[in-house]
Short mmCIF file of C-alpha atoms and ligand atoms in Angstrom, two decimals:
data_model
loop_
_atom_site.label_atom_id
_atom_site.label_comp_id
_atom_site.label_asym_id
_atom_site.label_seq_id
_atom_site.Cartn_x
_atom_site.Cartn_y
_atom_site.Cartn_z
CA MET B 1 110.58 -29.37 135.81
CA LYS B 2 110.69 -25.74 136.99
CA ASP B 3 107.83 -24.03 138.85
CA PHE B 4 105.32 -22.25 136.67
CA ILE B 5 101.96 -20.52 136.56
CA PHE B 6 99.78 -21.25 133.54
CA ASP B 7 96.99 -18.71 133.32
CA VAL B 8 95.74 -17.80 129.87
CA GLY B 9 92.41 -16.08 130.10
CA THR B 10 91.60 -15.73 126.42
CA LYS B 11 88.27 -17.23 125.46
CA ILE B 12 88.60 -19.10 122.16
CA LEU B 13 85.61 -19.40 119.86
CA PHE B 14 86.75 -21.91 117.26
CA GLY B 15 85.03 -23.03 114.07
CA LYS B 16 82.81 -22.14 111.14
CA ASP B 17 79.87 -20.70 113.02
CA GLN B 18 81.39 -18.54 115.74
CA LEU B 19 81.39 -15.07 114.21
CA LYS B 20 77.77 -14.59 115.23
CA ASN B 21 78.97 -14.43 118.85
CA LEU B 22 81.06 -11.32 118.19
CA PRO B 23 78.57 -8.67 119.42
CA LYS B 24 77.82 -10.62 122.61
CA GLU B 25 81.53 -10.97 123.39
CA ILE B 26 82.31 -7.30 122.68
CA LYS B 27 79.42 -6.07 124.82
CA LYS B 28 80.94 -7.73 127.88
CA TYR B 29 83.72 -5.14 127.70
CA GLY B 30 82.63 -2.14 125.67
CA ASP B 31 80.32 -0.58 123.14
CA ARG B 32 82.53 1.86 121.22
CA VAL B 33 84.96 -0.06 119.08
CA LEU B 34 88.17 0.68 117.24
CA LEU B 35 88.15 -1.76 114.31
CA VAL B 36 91.75 -2.43 113.29
CA TYR B 37 92.75 -4.23 110.10
CA GLY B 38 95.52 -4.52 107.53
CA GLY B 39 95.86 -3.83 103.85
CA GLY B 40 92.47 -5.04 102.71
CA SER B 41 92.51 -8.86 102.66
CA ILE B 42 89.52 -8.89 105.03
CA LYS B 43 87.53 -6.93 102.45
CA LYS B 44 88.46 -9.33 99.66
CA ILE B 45 87.23 -12.34 101.62
CA GLY B 46 83.99 -10.65 102.67
CA LEU B 47 84.86 -10.69 106.36
CA TYR B 48 84.88 -6.90 106.70
CA ASN B 49 81.25 -6.66 105.52
CA LYS B 50 80.15 -9.39 107.89
CA VAL B 51 81.84 -7.71 110.87
CA VAL B 52 80.45 -4.28 110.02
CA GLU B 53 76.97 -5.74 109.60
CA LEU B 54 77.13 -7.40 113.01
CA LEU B 55 78.35 -4.20 114.68
CA ASN B 56 75.63 -2.12 113.03
CA GLU B 57 72.85 -4.60 113.74
CA ASN B 58 73.82 -4.61 117.41
CA ASP B 59 74.18 -0.82 117.82
CA ILE B 60 77.90 -1.03 118.45
CA PHE B 61 79.51 2.27 117.47
CA PHE B 62 82.84 1.91 115.67
CA LYS B 63 85.65 3.78 113.96
CA GLU B 64 88.35 2.21 111.81
CA LEU B 65 92.10 2.06 111.63
CA ALA B 66 92.90 0.49 108.25
CA GLY B 67 96.20 -0.28 106.55
CA VAL B 68 98.26 -1.79 109.37
CA GLU B 69 101.44 -2.99 107.67
CA PRO B 70 103.04 -6.44 107.88
CA ASN B 71 105.84 -5.81 110.43
CA PRO B 72 103.54 -3.16 111.95
CA ARG B 73 104.91 0.33 112.27
CA VAL B 74 104.76 2.40 115.42
CA GLU B 75 103.15 5.23 113.42
CA SER B 76 100.06 3.07 112.80
CA ALA B 77 99.66 2.48 116.51
CA ALA B 78 99.98 6.24 117.15
CA GLU B 79 97.26 6.87 114.58
CA GLY B 80 95.05 4.25 116.25
CA VAL B 81 95.49 5.91 119.65
CA LYS B 82 94.50 9.26 118.14
CA ILE B 83 91.30 7.84 116.59
CA ALA B 84 90.42 6.00 119.81
CA ARG B 85 90.88 9.10 121.97
CA GLU B 86 89.08 11.48 119.61
CA ASN B 87 86.06 9.18 119.53
CA ASN B 88 86.09 8.10 123.13
CA LEU B 89 86.36 4.42 122.17
CA ASN B 90 86.52 1.69 124.79
CA PHE B 91 87.32 -1.55 122.95
CA VAL B 92 89.85 -2.62 120.29
CA LEU B 93 88.82 -5.25 117.74
CA ALA B 94 91.70 -6.60 115.66
CA VAL B 95 90.69 -8.42 112.47
CA GLY B 96 93.66 -9.92 110.67
CA GLY B 97 97.03 -11.56 111.21
CA GLY B 98 99.69 -11.04 113.84
CA SER B 99 100.63 -7.58 112.61
CA THR B 100 97.11 -6.23 113.07
CA ILE B 101 96.79 -7.85 116.49
CA ASP B 102 100.21 -6.63 117.65
CA CYS B 103 99.44 -3.08 116.55
CA SER B 104 96.11 -3.29 118.42
CA LYS B 105 97.95 -4.29 121.59
CA LEU B 106 100.13 -1.20 121.41
CA ILE B 107 97.09 1.01 120.78
CA SER B 108 95.46 -0.54 123.84
CA ALA B 109 98.50 0.13 126.01
CA ALA B 110 99.20 3.66 124.78
CA PHE B 111 95.58 4.81 125.09
CA TYR B 112 95.89 5.88 128.73
CA GLU B 113 99.52 7.04 128.60
CA ASP B 114 100.77 10.50 127.83
CA CYS B 115 103.65 9.28 125.66
CA TYR B 116 104.57 8.26 122.14
CA PRO B 117 103.77 4.52 121.75
CA TRP B 118 107.43 3.70 121.03
CA ASP B 119 108.26 4.59 124.67
CA ILE B 120 106.14 1.63 125.69
CA VAL B 121 107.91 -0.72 123.28
CA THR B 122 111.31 0.39 124.60
CA ARG B 123 110.02 0.08 128.19
CA LYS B 124 110.65 3.73 129.01
CA VAL B 125 107.00 3.86 130.01
CA LYS B 126 105.35 0.91 131.76
CA PRO B 127 101.58 1.15 131.36
CA LYS B 128 99.41 -0.54 133.97
CA LYS B 129 96.14 -0.70 132.08
CA GLY B 130 94.82 -0.64 128.55
CA LEU B 131 91.71 -0.93 126.46
CA PRO B 132 90.30 -4.46 126.26
CA ILE B 133 91.07 -6.30 123.01
CA GLY B 134 89.26 -8.95 121.00
CA THR B 135 90.55 -10.60 117.83
CA ILE B 136 89.29 -12.31 114.70
CA LEU B 137 92.27 -14.21 113.35
CA THR B 138 92.83 -14.58 109.60
CA LEU B 139 96.33 -16.10 109.47
CA ALA B 140 97.82 -18.98 111.47
CA ALA B 141 101.33 -17.91 112.43
CA THR B 142 102.13 -15.76 115.44
CA GLY B 143 99.81 -16.97 118.19
CA SER B 144 99.20 -13.32 119.05
CA GLU B 145 95.51 -14.11 119.48
CA MET B 146 96.27 -15.87 122.77
CA ASP B 147 99.44 -14.29 124.07
CA ARG B 148 100.50 -11.03 125.66
CA GLY B 149 103.28 -10.25 123.19
CA SER B 150 103.46 -7.62 120.48
CA VAL B 151 106.26 -6.91 118.03
CA ILE B 152 106.57 -3.42 116.58
CA THR B 153 108.84 -1.89 113.97
CA ASN B 154 110.35 1.59 114.08
CA GLN B 155 111.82 2.28 110.68
CA LYS B 156 113.45 5.51 111.85
CA THR B 157 115.62 3.69 114.39
CA LYS B 158 115.70 0.48 112.27
CA GLN B 159 114.46 -1.50 115.24
CA LYS B 160 111.90 -4.25 115.55
CA LEU B 161 111.23 -4.96 119.21
CA GLY B 162 108.94 -7.20 121.21
CA TRP B 163 107.19 -6.09 124.39
CA ALA B 164 104.32 -7.43 126.48
CA ALA B 165 101.93 -6.51 129.24
CA ASN B 166 99.42 -8.55 131.21
CA PHE B 167 96.42 -6.57 130.04
CA THR B 168 97.24 -7.03 126.34
CA LEU B 169 96.07 -10.64 126.43
CA PRO B 170 92.99 -10.69 124.18
CA LYS B 171 89.72 -11.18 126.05
CA PHE B 172 88.45 -13.41 123.26
CA SER B 173 89.60 -14.64 119.86
CA ILE B 174 87.41 -15.95 117.08
CA LEU B 175 89.19 -18.61 115.04
CA ASN B 176 87.45 -19.75 111.89
CA PRO B 177 89.83 -21.82 109.73
CA GLU B 178 87.80 -20.81 106.66
CA PHE B 179 89.00 -17.23 107.11
CA THR B 180 92.50 -18.51 106.33
CA TYR B 181 91.64 -20.19 103.00
CA SER B 182 92.71 -17.05 101.14
CA VAL B 183 96.11 -16.72 102.82
CA PRO B 184 98.64 -16.65 99.94
CA LYS B 185 101.06 -19.53 99.58
CA LYS B 186 103.96 -17.39 100.75
CA HIS B 187 102.26 -16.56 104.05
CA THR B 188 100.94 -20.10 104.52
CA ALA B 189 104.55 -21.27 104.33
CA ALA B 190 105.89 -18.45 106.49
CA GLY B 191 103.13 -18.97 109.05
CA THR B 192 103.88 -22.68 109.29
CA ALA B 193 107.58 -21.91 109.79
CA ASP B 194 106.68 -19.39 112.49
CA ILE B 195 104.54 -21.88 114.42
CA MET B 196 107.35 -24.42 114.16
CA SER B 197 109.90 -21.89 115.32
CA HIS B 198 107.84 -20.94 118.39
CA THR B 199 107.64 -24.62 119.20
CA MET B 200 111.36 -25.21 118.67
CA GLU B 201 112.36 -22.16 120.72
CA ASN B 202 110.54 -23.83 123.61
CA TYR B 203 111.64 -27.36 122.77
CA PHE B 204 115.40 -26.97 122.45
CA THR B 205 116.54 -26.66 126.06
CA LEU B 206 118.75 -28.89 128.16
CA ASN B 207 118.11 -31.09 131.19
CA ASP B 208 114.91 -29.52 132.45
CA GLY B 209 112.96 -32.75 132.96
CA ALA B 210 109.95 -31.31 131.13
CA TYR B 211 109.18 -34.60 129.39
CA LEU B 212 105.48 -34.00 128.98
CA VAL B 213 105.63 -30.58 127.32
CA ASP B 214 108.36 -31.77 124.96
CA ARG B 215 105.97 -34.47 123.74
CA PHE B 216 103.35 -31.73 123.22
CA SER B 217 105.95 -29.84 121.18
CA GLU B 218 106.71 -32.84 119.02
CA GLY B 219 102.98 -33.25 118.37
CA LEU B 220 102.75 -29.64 117.23
CA LEU B 221 105.78 -29.99 114.98
CA LYS B 222 104.37 -33.12 113.35
CA THR B 223 101.06 -31.32 112.88
CA CYS B 224 102.81 -28.43 111.10
CA ILE B 225 104.81 -30.77 108.88
CA LYS B 226 101.73 -32.76 107.90
CA TYR B 227 99.21 -29.96 107.51
CA GLY B 228 101.54 -27.13 106.46
CA LYS B 229 102.22 -29.03 103.27
CA ILE B 230 98.55 -29.86 102.68
CA ALA B 231 97.41 -26.25 103.25
CA TYR B 232 100.21 -25.06 100.98
CA GLU B 233 98.98 -27.30 98.17
CA LYS B 234 95.25 -27.14 98.85
CA PRO B 235 94.46 -23.81 100.50
CA ASP B 236 90.80 -24.63 101.18
CA ASP B 237 91.41 -27.90 103.01
CA TYR B 238 89.45 -27.31 106.21
CA GLU B 239 91.17 -30.03 108.21
CA ALA B 240 94.61 -28.67 107.35
CA ARG B 241 93.71 -25.05 108.06
CA ALA B 242 91.97 -26.04 111.31
CA ASN B 243 94.90 -28.05 112.61
CA LEU B 244 97.39 -25.34 111.70
CA MET B 245 95.26 -22.69 113.35
CA TRP B 246 94.94 -24.57 116.62
CA ALA B 247 98.64 -25.53 116.62
CA ASN B 248 99.47 -21.86 116.10
CA THR B 249 97.55 -20.85 119.23
CA TRP B 250 99.20 -23.46 121.44
CA ALA B 251 102.76 -22.90 120.28
CA ILE B 252 103.21 -19.62 122.13
CA ASN B 253 100.51 -19.36 124.79
CA GLY B 254 102.68 -20.54 127.66
CA LEU B 255 102.01 -24.28 127.46
CA LEU B 256 105.20 -25.31 125.71
CA ASP B 257 107.53 -23.44 128.06
CA SER B 258 105.74 -24.46 131.22
CA GLY B 259 108.34 -25.96 133.54
CA LYS B 260 111.18 -24.90 131.24
CA ASP B 261 113.78 -22.15 131.11
CA THR B 262 113.63 -20.76 127.60
CA GLU B 263 115.29 -17.84 125.89
CA TRP B 264 114.30 -17.39 122.28
CA SER B 265 117.48 -17.35 120.21
CA VAL B 266 116.22 -17.52 116.62
CA HIS B 267 113.56 -14.87 117.13
CA ALA B 268 116.13 -12.46 118.56
CA MET B 269 118.28 -13.01 115.46
CA GLU B 270 115.34 -12.86 113.05
CA HIS B 271 113.92 -9.59 114.33
CA GLU B 272 117.10 -7.91 113.10
CA LEU B 273 116.49 -9.31 109.61
CA SER B 274 112.94 -7.94 109.45
CA ALA B 275 114.04 -4.62 110.93
CA HIS B 276 116.84 -4.31 108.40
CA ASN B 277 115.11 -5.52 105.26
CA ASP B 278 111.38 -5.77 106.03
CA LEU B 279 111.71 -9.53 105.55
CA THR B 280 108.68 -11.75 106.23
CA HIS B 281 109.18 -13.04 109.77
CA GLY B 282 108.55 -16.73 109.05
CA TRP B 283 110.92 -16.77 106.11
CA GLY B 284 113.69 -15.32 108.26
CA LEU B 285 113.11 -17.96 110.93
CA ALA B 286 113.17 -20.78 108.37
CA ILE B 287 116.43 -19.52 106.91
CA LEU B 288 118.13 -19.15 110.29
CA THR B 289 116.90 -22.23 112.18
CA PRO B 290 118.92 -24.95 110.40
CA SER B 291 122.12 -22.87 110.68
CA TRP B 292 121.39 -22.16 114.34
CA LEU B 293 120.95 -25.89 115.07
CA ARG B 294 124.15 -26.72 113.18
CA TYR B 295 125.96 -24.06 115.20
CA CYS B 296 124.55 -25.47 118.45
CA LEU B 297 125.41 -29.10 117.67
CA SER B 298 127.93 -30.36 120.24
CA ASN B 299 128.42 -33.14 122.78
CA ASP B 300 126.03 -31.27 125.08
CA THR B 301 123.22 -30.82 122.56
CA VAL B 302 123.50 -33.85 120.29
CA ASP B 303 121.07 -36.00 122.29
CA LYS B 304 118.35 -33.36 122.18
CA ILE B 305 118.71 -32.88 118.43
CA CYS B 306 118.62 -36.67 117.95
CA GLU B 307 115.45 -36.82 120.08
CA PHE B 308 113.94 -34.24 117.71
CA GLY B 309 115.00 -36.34 114.69
CA GLN B 310 113.60 -39.50 116.20
CA ASN B 311 110.26 -38.18 117.49
CA VAL B 312 109.48 -35.64 114.78
CA PHE B 313 110.98 -37.18 111.65
CA GLY B 314 110.98 -40.85 112.65
CA LEU B 315 114.75 -41.23 112.37
CA GLU B 316 116.52 -44.11 114.03
CA ILE B 317 119.36 -42.98 116.24
CA GLY B 318 122.42 -44.64 114.75
CA GLU B 319 125.79 -45.37 116.33
CA ASP B 320 127.05 -41.99 115.21
CA LYS B 321 124.68 -39.62 116.99
CA PHE B 322 126.14 -36.62 115.21
CA LYS B 323 125.12 -38.11 111.86
CA THR B 324 121.56 -38.60 113.08
CA ALA B 325 121.45 -35.01 114.38
CA GLU B 326 122.74 -33.67 111.08
CA GLU B 327 120.17 -35.74 109.21
CA ALA B 328 117.40 -34.27 111.39
CA ILE B 329 118.55 -30.74 110.61
CA LYS B 330 118.71 -31.59 106.92
CA LEU B 331 115.14 -32.92 106.98
CA LEU B 332 113.95 -29.73 108.66
CA SER B 333 115.69 -27.69 105.98
CA GLU B 334 114.17 -29.82 103.24
CA PHE B 335 110.71 -29.35 104.71
CA PHE B 336 111.08 -25.56 104.54
CA LYS B 337 112.39 -25.91 100.99
CA SER B 338 109.34 -27.97 100.03
CA LEU B 339 107.25 -24.90 100.95
CA ASP B 340 109.35 -22.83 98.55
CA ILE B 341 110.91 -20.80 101.34
CA PRO B 342 114.22 -19.29 100.22
CA GLN B 343 117.22 -21.00 101.72
CA SER B 344 119.68 -18.19 102.27
CA LEU B 345 119.95 -14.56 103.31
CA LYS B 346 121.63 -13.80 99.99
CA GLU B 347 118.55 -15.07 98.14
CA VAL B 348 116.29 -12.62 100.00
CA GLY B 349 118.44 -9.58 99.27
CA PHE B 350 120.91 -9.24 102.13
CA LYS B 351 124.48 -8.18 101.46
CA GLU B 352 127.51 -9.58 103.24
CA GLU B 353 128.26 -6.21 104.81
CA ASP B 354 124.79 -6.21 106.47
CA LEU B 355 125.70 -9.19 108.63
CA PRO B 356 128.07 -7.58 111.20
CA VAL B 357 125.75 -4.59 111.53
CA MET B 358 122.82 -6.88 112.32
CA ALA B 359 124.85 -9.07 114.69
CA GLU B 360 125.87 -6.01 116.70
CA ALA B 361 122.29 -4.68 116.76
CA CYS B 362 120.97 -8.10 117.77
CA ILE B 363 123.06 -8.30 120.93
CA LYS B 364 122.47 -4.63 121.68
CA ASN B 365 118.69 -4.90 121.33
CA HIS B 366 118.73 -8.13 123.32
CA LYS B 367 120.69 -6.29 126.01
CA GLY B 368 123.46 -8.88 126.13
CA ASN B 369 124.21 -12.45 125.15
CA ILE B 370 121.32 -14.75 124.24
CA LYS B 371 121.38 -17.53 126.84
CA GLY B 372 119.34 -20.10 124.91
CA PHE B 373 120.05 -23.71 123.88
CA VAL B 374 123.65 -22.55 123.52
CA GLU B 375 124.72 -19.11 124.73
CA LEU B 376 125.24 -16.75 121.78
CA ASP B 377 127.44 -13.67 121.84
CA GLU B 378 127.89 -11.22 118.98
CA ALA B 379 130.52 -13.40 117.27
CA ALA B 380 128.23 -16.42 117.44
CA VAL B 381 125.29 -14.50 115.98
CA LEU B 382 127.55 -13.26 113.18
CA GLU B 383 128.69 -16.81 112.50
CA ILE B 384 125.06 -18.01 112.26
CA TYR B 385 124.21 -15.15 109.90
CA LYS B 386 127.23 -16.13 107.78
CA MET B 387 126.18 -19.79 107.77
CA SER B 388 122.72 -18.65 106.62
CA TYR B 389 124.09 -16.35 103.95
CA LYS B 390 125.63 -18.95 101.66
O1 NZQ X 401 97.34 -6.70 105.50
P1 NZQ X 401 96.39 -7.66 104.87
O2 NZQ X 401 95.73 -7.13 103.66
O3 NZQ X 401 95.42 -8.24 105.85
O4 NZQ X 401 97.29 -8.87 104.29
C1 NZQ X 401 98.08 -9.70 105.13
C2 NZQ X 401 99.57 -9.42 104.98
O5 NZQ X 401 99.87 -8.95 103.70
C3 NZQ X 401 97.97 -11.10 104.62
N1 NZQ X 401 96.82 -11.82 105.15
C4 NZQ X 401 96.48 -12.04 106.44
N2 NZQ X 401 95.38 -12.80 106.50
C5 NZQ X 401 95.00 -13.04 105.22
C6 NZQ X 401 95.92 -12.43 104.36
N3 NZQ X 401 95.81 -12.47 103.02
C7 NZQ X 401 94.77 -13.14 102.50
N4 NZQ X 401 93.87 -13.80 103.29
C8 NZQ X 401 93.95 -13.77 104.62
N5 NZQ X 401 93.06 -14.44 105.35
O6 NZQ X 401 99.16 -11.74 105.06
C9 NZQ X 401 100.21 -10.78 105.12
C10 NZQ X 401 100.97 -10.95 106.41
O7 NZQ X 401 100.16 -10.60 107.51
P2 NZQ X 401 100.82 -10.39 108.95
O8 NZQ X 401 99.73 -10.05 109.91
O9 NZQ X 401 101.97 -9.48 108.85
O10 NZQ X 401 101.40 -11.86 109.22
P3 NZQ X 401 101.69 -12.63 110.55
O11 NZQ X 401 100.43 -13.10 111.18
O12 NZQ X 401 102.69 -13.62 110.20
O13 NZQ X 401 102.33 -11.54 111.54
C11 NZQ X 401 103.67 -11.20 111.47
C12 NZQ X 401 104.07 -10.22 112.54
O14 NZQ X 401 103.88 -10.75 113.86
C13 NZQ X 401 105.12 -10.67 114.59
C14 NZQ X 401 106.13 -10.78 113.50
O15 NZQ X 401 107.40 -10.38 113.91
C15 NZQ X 401 105.54 -9.89 112.44
O16 NZQ X 401 105.76 -8.53 112.73
N6 NZQ X 401 105.16 -11.70 115.65
C16 NZQ X 401 104.32 -11.54 116.71
C17 NZQ X 401 104.34 -12.42 117.78
C18 NZQ X 401 103.44 -12.25 118.93
N7 NZQ X 401 102.65 -11.22 119.01
O17 NZQ X 401 103.46 -13.04 119.86
C19 NZQ X 401 105.28 -13.52 117.86
C20 NZQ X 401 105.89 -13.86 116.55
O18 NZQ X 401 107.09 -14.55 116.80
C21 NZQ X 401 106.20 -12.70 115.66
O19 NZQ X 401 107.42 -12.07 115.99
ZN1 ZN X 402 107.54 -15.86 115.48
#
């Protein structure tokens, strides 16, 4: 096991009756709030009214940034910074899914900087402080409510890039599984695939002796397989939504890579898909992951993939380990299919000529080969895109 520091200072308020604590939590950090949300789902489920009521009742001044897009655009963050500066705001409250939270993180970071927010995403500017952030999560997927990361899209440059800063870690996050009852089937499936992908990006490494965290990972994967399906079929199943929500938070908050050397291969490849075609992130991950595992399968990796098959899907490791590994990958694929996630890049509108363009951009944006489970260069990424295209 490698050395690590685990320090995640986000306070989690989990459950049905936690929203009432919102004013108290905000007032620890500020009293002039930028309320950030997406395309209106929080209004449909009545959450917007509840939040506004609580802010008003507690004399918390607020202004709004509405309409943050899935795959949030840099322009929305720029607009948020403008509103926050013009109104002298001192706290950012994100109410929504990962896109809303990620956009809020960029607003927080750009608030004190004399630059266009994209300069922060590309690391031209390295901010040292930002506005404090709190979140009310409405979709279990990205784990952004308890991590420092943010992923932003620039449609002009056709780039979707991740960045992070220490101060972007939310101060608190309110997680009420009931707020996710209304998540459409498509995003329930995509969110489940995203949680699983975060877990697998951490899980598939070689010889690091991190036995304990790999067992945590397997527990999260089994949770997603069990409850992803239930939530997909019965959206208001509290137990399913609650387990998915909590799994989501733990998949990317630093626990599952503690003591491990990880480099996220599938996410690097997927971000090119979303940048190119505005594809839903979790769908892209579910399409790429089985091909990526098949590409990685070798004498070096077969044992790890068999371990996955055995501990996650209950497979027995047969005499031919390669067969067991292939069976495990097939079961993963079938699980995604059972959530009606498309199975190929062709199905979601990509053309064959897109693949080399995206492979080149992937390695360029990654600033070199991806040194994950198996090192991937441009040719390898192209091969995985091709395997996922059929
Ligand atoms: O915009 P609204 O109207 O809110 O609708 C959203 C959106 O259309 C809807 N939705 C959310 N909660 C809902 C709901 N609809 C009904 N009821 C609810 N309770 O769902 C749609 C998707 O929302 P979005 O926030 O885009 O989804 P998600 O949470 O999956 O976030 C995806 C973004 O996060 C990035 C992805 O790349 C993508 O841009 N990621 C962020 C990460 C991070 N910060 O650590 C890591 C991830 O790997 C990922 O890359
Ligand atoms: Zn993800």
